XYZ file of C-alpha atoms in Angstrom:
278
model
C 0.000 0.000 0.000
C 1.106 3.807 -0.834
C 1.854 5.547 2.431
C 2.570 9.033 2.724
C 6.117 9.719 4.307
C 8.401 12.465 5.898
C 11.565 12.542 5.437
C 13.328 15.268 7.252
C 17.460 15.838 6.152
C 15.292 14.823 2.670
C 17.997 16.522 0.547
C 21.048 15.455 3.090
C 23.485 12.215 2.934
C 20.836 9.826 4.404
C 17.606 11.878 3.518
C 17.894 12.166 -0.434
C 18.677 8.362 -0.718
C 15.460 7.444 1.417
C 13.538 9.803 -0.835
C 14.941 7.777 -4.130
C 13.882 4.590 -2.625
C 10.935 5.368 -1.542
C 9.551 7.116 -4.625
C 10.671 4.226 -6.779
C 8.216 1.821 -4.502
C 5.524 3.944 -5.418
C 5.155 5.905 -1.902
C 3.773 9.254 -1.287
C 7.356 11.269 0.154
C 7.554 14.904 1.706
C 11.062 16.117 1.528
C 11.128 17.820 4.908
C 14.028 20.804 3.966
C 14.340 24.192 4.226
C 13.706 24.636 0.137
C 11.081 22.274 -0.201
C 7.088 23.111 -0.375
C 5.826 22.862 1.839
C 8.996 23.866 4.162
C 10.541 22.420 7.097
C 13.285 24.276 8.944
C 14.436 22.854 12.426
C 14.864 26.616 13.688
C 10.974 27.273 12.486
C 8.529 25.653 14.661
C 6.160 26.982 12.807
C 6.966 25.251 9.529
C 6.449 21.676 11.649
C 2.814 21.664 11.429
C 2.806 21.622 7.685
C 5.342 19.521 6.877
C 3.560 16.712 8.892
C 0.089 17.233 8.218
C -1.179 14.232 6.523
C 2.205 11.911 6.836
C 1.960 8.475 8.621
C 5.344 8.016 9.111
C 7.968 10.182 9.636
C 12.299 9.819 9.093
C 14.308 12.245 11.778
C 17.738 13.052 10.625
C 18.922 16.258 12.810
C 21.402 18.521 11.580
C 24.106 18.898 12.348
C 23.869 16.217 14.767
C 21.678 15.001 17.838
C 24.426 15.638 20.274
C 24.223 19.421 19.925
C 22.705 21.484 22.452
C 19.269 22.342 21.397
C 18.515 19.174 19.918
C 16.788 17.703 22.355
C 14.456 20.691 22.712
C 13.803 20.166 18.940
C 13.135 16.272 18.954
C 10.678 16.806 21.819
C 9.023 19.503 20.085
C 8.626 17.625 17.193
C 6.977 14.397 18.403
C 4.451 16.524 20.415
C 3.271 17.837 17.211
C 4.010 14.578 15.327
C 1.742 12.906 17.782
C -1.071 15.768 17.596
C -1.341 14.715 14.039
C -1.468 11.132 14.272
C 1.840 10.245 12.628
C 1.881 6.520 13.049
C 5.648 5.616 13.705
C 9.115 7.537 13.424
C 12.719 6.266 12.556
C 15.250 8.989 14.036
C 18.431 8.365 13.022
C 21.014 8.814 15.749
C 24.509 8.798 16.324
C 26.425 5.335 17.712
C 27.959 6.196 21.475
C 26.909 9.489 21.810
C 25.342 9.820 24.994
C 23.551 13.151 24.504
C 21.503 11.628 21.082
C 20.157 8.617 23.771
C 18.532 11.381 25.342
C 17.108 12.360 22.224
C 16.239 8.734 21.576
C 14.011 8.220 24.869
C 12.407 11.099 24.004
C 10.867 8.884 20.849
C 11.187 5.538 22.488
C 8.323 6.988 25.626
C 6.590 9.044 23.222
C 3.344 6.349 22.892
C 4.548 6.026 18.705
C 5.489 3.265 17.033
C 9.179 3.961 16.469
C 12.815 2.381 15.651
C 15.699 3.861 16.270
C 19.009 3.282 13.804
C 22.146 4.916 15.451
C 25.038 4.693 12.855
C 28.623 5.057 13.009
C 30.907 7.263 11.411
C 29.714 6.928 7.831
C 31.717 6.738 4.395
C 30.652 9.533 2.669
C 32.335 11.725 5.087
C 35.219 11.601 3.040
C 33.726 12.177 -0.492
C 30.452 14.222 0.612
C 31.425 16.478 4.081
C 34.218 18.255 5.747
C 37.257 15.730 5.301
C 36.529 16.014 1.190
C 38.115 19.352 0.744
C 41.763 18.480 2.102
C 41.643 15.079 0.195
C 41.258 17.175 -3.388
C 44.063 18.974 -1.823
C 45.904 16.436 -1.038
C 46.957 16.957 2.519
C 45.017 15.894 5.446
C 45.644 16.734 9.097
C 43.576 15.184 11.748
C 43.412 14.611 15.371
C 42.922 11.175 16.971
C 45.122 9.557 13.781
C 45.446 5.729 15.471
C 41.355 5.728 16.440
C 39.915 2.622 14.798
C 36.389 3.690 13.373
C 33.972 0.834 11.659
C 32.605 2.943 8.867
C 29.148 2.684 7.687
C 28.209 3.435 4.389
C 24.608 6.067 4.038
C 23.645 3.331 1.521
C 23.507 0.598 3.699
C 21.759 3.207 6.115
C 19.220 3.948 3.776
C 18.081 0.447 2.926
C 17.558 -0.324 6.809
C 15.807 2.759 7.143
C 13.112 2.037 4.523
C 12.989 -1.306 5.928
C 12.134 0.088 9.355
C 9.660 2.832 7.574
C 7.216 0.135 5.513
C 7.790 -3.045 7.847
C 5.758 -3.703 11.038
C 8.751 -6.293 12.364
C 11.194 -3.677 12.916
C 8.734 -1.452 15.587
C 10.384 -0.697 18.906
C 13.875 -2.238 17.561
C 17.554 -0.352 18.206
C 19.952 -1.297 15.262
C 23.604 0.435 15.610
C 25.096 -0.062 11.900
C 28.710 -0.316 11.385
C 31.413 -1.492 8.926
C 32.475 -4.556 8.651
C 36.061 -3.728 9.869
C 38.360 -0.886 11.421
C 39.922 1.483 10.008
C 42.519 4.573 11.345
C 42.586 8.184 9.539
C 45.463 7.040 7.922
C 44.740 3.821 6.483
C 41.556 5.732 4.789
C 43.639 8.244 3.232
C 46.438 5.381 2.179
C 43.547 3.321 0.357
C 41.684 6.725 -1.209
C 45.534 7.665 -2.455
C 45.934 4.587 -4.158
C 42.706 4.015 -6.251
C 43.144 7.696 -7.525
C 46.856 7.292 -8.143
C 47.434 10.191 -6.421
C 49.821 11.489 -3.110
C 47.891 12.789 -0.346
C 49.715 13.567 2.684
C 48.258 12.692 6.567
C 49.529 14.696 9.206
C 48.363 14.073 12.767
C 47.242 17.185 14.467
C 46.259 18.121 18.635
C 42.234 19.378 18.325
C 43.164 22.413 19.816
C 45.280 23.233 16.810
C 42.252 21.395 14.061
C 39.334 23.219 15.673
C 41.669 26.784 15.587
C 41.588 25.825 11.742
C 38.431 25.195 11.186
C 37.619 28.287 12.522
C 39.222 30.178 10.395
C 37.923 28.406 7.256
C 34.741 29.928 8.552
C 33.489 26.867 9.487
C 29.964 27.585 11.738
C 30.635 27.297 15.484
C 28.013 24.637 15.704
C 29.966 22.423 13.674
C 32.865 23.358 15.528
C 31.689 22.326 18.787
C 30.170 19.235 17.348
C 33.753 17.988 15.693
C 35.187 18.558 18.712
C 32.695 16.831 20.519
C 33.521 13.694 18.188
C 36.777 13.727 18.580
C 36.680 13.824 22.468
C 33.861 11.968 23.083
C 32.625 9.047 20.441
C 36.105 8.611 19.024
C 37.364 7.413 22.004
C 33.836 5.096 23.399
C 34.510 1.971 23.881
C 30.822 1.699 22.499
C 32.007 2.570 19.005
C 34.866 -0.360 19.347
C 32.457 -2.829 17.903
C 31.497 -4.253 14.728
C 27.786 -5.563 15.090
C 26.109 -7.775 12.127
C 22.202 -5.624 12.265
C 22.721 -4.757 8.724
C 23.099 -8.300 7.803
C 19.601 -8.966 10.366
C 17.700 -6.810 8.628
C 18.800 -6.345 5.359
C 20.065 -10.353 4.969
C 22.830 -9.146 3.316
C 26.772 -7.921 4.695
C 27.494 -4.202 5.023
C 29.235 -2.447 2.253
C 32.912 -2.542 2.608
C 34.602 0.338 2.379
C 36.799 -0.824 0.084
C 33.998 -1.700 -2.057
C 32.633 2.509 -0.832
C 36.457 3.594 -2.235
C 36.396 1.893 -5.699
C 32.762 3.201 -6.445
C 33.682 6.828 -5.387
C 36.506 6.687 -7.224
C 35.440 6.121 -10.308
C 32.752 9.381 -9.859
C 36.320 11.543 -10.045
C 35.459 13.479 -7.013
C 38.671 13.210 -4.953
C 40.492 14.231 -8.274
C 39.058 17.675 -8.797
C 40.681 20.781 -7.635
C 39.467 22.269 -4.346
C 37.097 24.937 -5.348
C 38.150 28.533 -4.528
């Protein structure tokens, strides 16, 4: 059956590829973004009511990231209204060992709504499609935390279980955390990235005193700021994030992309071979 669907982030990493796969099963989707009509804008409450009016279910992606303050605020104010128009069940996305996005998540869990949360580790497209793609195209890459093992998780693979937990009844009141299938440091990324573009790119490891200080001067937004410094203090170093679980494999009956598999495929697009724009 057709079912009318929310997806807020709808144009982000996560969001856009929900919205593909959902539209080519026939379903009724809402992009929930700040340029879509009608809008939906996490710092307008009053574009909320809209954007849910007639939806069933509804797909939370918050940006920049649950673990910001404010964002619990938001998520609460948001199922309220969710509930006052009888959305049916929510899938918030949330963020693997970060203990301020749990909050977030009992906020949905004790709402009354049918619900599953899908908390994700560091994902793939980082490197091609946010902040660590412009010093890759430059070639040199300096980093804090450069020996932290991270189980990357590609937004494909995050996708498919989302839509799975959106249209199927077996997944209600389930926590999946989705990783990789196997660790790997800041440096071992960059090594394999270098060598399926043929190209030299340099890792330096950097103190986050000294990364943050450069970020702001890029004019990077202090919420971002804070947040990258909250991942490098805080879920980089969780012992919750040293794990390599099999959920995509439950619920998709398949393995988890590989990142090697992630590097050839991004490869080939060219992206990490094009200048950095000025």
């Amino acid at each position: 059956m057709k079912q009318n669907i929310l997806v807020i982030g709808g144009t982000g990493k996560t969001g856009r590829r929900i919205v593909q796969r959902l539209e080519s099963q026939g379903h009724s989707v809402r992009v929930g973004s700040r340029s879509a009509s009608p809008a939906f804008d996490w710092d307008d409450m009053a574009t909320w009511e809209t954007a849910l009016t007639g939806m069933e279910k509804v797909y939370i992606t918050f940006q920049p990231d649950l673990a910001v303050p404010g964002a619990l605020e938001a998520i609460e104010g948001l199922v309220k209204e969710a509930k006052r128009q009888d959305v049916q069940k929510v899938v918030l996305l949330s963020g693997k060992g970060e203990r301020e996005a749990e909050l977030c998540e009992q906020v949905v869990i004790n709402s009354g709504l049918d619900f599953t949360i899908v908390r994700a580790s560091w994902f793939n497209q980082n490197f091609s499609e946010s902040f660590f793609l412009e010093p890759i195209q430059a070639g040199f890459v300096a980093l804090p935390q450069a020996d932290a093992k991270v189980p990357y998780v590609d937004v494909n693979d995050i996708a498919d279980v989302a839509v799975e937990a959106l249209l199927n009844d077996e997944h209600k009141g389930n926590i999946y955390e989705l990783t990789g299938s196997r660790f790997l440091t800041f440096k071992e990324v960059i090594s394999e990235i270098a060598e399926a573009t043929n190209r030299k790119i340099a890792f330096t490891p950097i103190g986050l005193s000294a990364y943050t200080q450069m970020l702001k001067e890029h004019g990077v937004p202090g919420d971002y700021v804070w947040l990258i410094n909250y991942l490098f203090t805080e879920v980089l170093g969780n012992e919750a994030n040293q794990v390599i679980t099999k959920d995509i494999e439950k619920v998709l009956g398949r393995k988890a992309i590989d990142f090697s598999d992630y590097i050839k495929e991004t490869a080939a697009t060219g992206i990490w071979n094009q200048p950095v724009e000025a």
